[in-house]
């Protein structure tokens, strides 16, 4: 039987790459990002250490681009079932006084978080539904944020997008859970330890989220049997105020 | 001093009309709806019973249309302060298996609920901020629904829109509350007693929300002083399961 | 017909007294407090301005004391229906490192907030249920706090009590709402403007909750018809961070 | 170095036993239950398959009984650090019309869920705090339920207890998280697959939560590093309505 596939949308220097590495230990992985610079070295790294990986330039806000990405995945791994689909797209984070937001600023949060997740889910779910003989239930995971639960001042673009994404994840869990699909929503609350946040200062050590540990949690979620699904969890450093 | 204005977006046979009637007891009202058939008789009714009312054809999903509506309001009531702005737009309610949703179906919930509210808020807030010598704090109210808190199966379009609207209301409350604007979110949970729901059968009397009582609550919210603002409340019939 | 009664538990210098004054404009009021010093001048004030008021020494954590209070109320106002019962008891606020809490410290939050509310509700609900011909639906209101939604560090006693009170209010709303009783939970988030908080400094004016405005909101909740009940709302100053 | 210890309160035929078996793969386990019949065969099973286990008769609602239990644990495993403490006590589930609840009925939910958890946490936290050189952060897990988030009709006793437990878990997470203790709250939503629920009928297979899978999740939570703690998650069968 063909090795199963994990599809990860939103892969850059941080969480997405860690998720891809983790899932590549067991599955072929397809990583989607707007530009190949985001995934090239990752795909090379996985491939050269014995894994299977492809990267596909994808604009998640375009339904055609997402459809095309999934067609490429099917071509690259013919006959392989899709075991996991992970929507880890950020973007749309605009912090500005509300009256200074352009329409484009405001809708950016929705476009990348919710509308992109809609495209991704519509492409991934039919494949997850027809996957058979997998070791773990087919899994669809969405990455949320503090803003999934709280609309802060100056952050309406991001918060509207993340609230909407959470609504989508619940709606899909209630429709597709009974069909055996595990739909999860992870609320990432804190600064992630990546290149871009290297300079952030904290009073204590280990105050940033580890991308590899986020990936371990996503993998664990994937391994839960259908008797015992988690729909939502939070992840934050021990030192984070919340 | 010029009589203050209340602007109500989303006026048809139900809640919006009741809100307009209630606020017209004290203010000039401007009612916004996609088509004049939605407000003509209401405007006539208010005008002929001693109130001031104008109706303006408005597509809230178009920023130009919303800007134009507010320009008309300023022309109609020159120099009058805006005391209240109420965003009561429904729409985008699509109930369908997720995989059958078109992109237009899916985004409809966001377009009418959240993007429309963005346009409306950007037009209304500058006017609310410059209102002076009002009896009650300038007020911006958004109408939510059960789907503001729960993403049900088959309802991802509506739920993503209503979740996003709730995020927006929180973000605006946190930014503009300290500037004296009262931003509220009302969660309407149940069937509203309007023409369209006349035939709905219930086991008990009074099982539908009264539009006039919703309007009374909105008016009460408007009268709260800035020491004691409600940001969110729910409204449901005594007999509703929740 | 006998004038209806409002019973208010938890009356001191602040919110409880304002609620009593408000409801005394229409009803006879019975105010319950641990010590008569908490209500004596209030009862005198109401009585001497044309209202009806009695005060009863009550320990809400004692079922016998609460039963006795309601027996006294029936004796004082024979045949009068009970229109509203308001549980506004604070107490149990202990702020301490968890490992320094005595068992008494920890349970204090539950005792005064939840167990007291249990006693009060068991005594009040049979009277509310048999009230007839009232202008407004019989109403049971509980006063919550920020700690109803958030368990902060060092505040486990108060938070466990307020979370439990919220659970009780929901459970009662779901059981007695369909029987026509309006059960509400008000989340008071901020500093209340009372004698004890006179010295609290804020950067802006009006930064404390007005007890009279809280009372106005409670009265408004009481007047909602059964078609359109609010189960939960929050109340906070415009300047409060949340 | 002495093998570390896991303490599990609330061990019977179901989840508690599975948790003990899971943690016994790595740690010595101490299981607490009201009666030895609840743990005797479990202790025997673990011991005879190469693990270390002791059982201690404990009434969690009694502070003396809980202190005694932890003294026995220290005696049984001298010098061993405590790696995990799990509070899995149910009890207090009373389903009855509110007006038929005795005071004992009502407080039962709080006594076993929240007050018991207070005793357990006060005994466990000092030991968790002084544990050193552990592979995983010292962990304190509480078992919640659907009733942690929702006060249903007729269930005020259980819901008040579970709401209060959730408040406690948040308060402890905020106080002890920054000290490196991982405090979690797991919301178990559904019927657990144990002896007592064998006869429950469902339309689909696998409709009950697997105790072993709950245990796997608790173990996974324990292994999360302090950069990436989960404070709350839910667990439910794929087929559960929620």
PDB file of C-alpha atoms in Angstrom, chain A residues 17 136 186 218 223:
ATOM      1  CA  UNK A  17       8.340  23.309   9.158  1.00  0.00           C
ATOM      2  CA  UNK A 136      -4.915   6.712  12.846  1.00  0.00           C
ATOM      3  CA  UNK A 186      -5.181  24.465  18.545  1.00  0.00           C
ATOM      4  CA  UNK A 218      -0.263  17.980  16.579  1.00  0.00           C
ATOM      5  CA  UNK A 223      -2.906   9.533  16.934  1.00  0.00           C
TER       6      UNK A 223
END
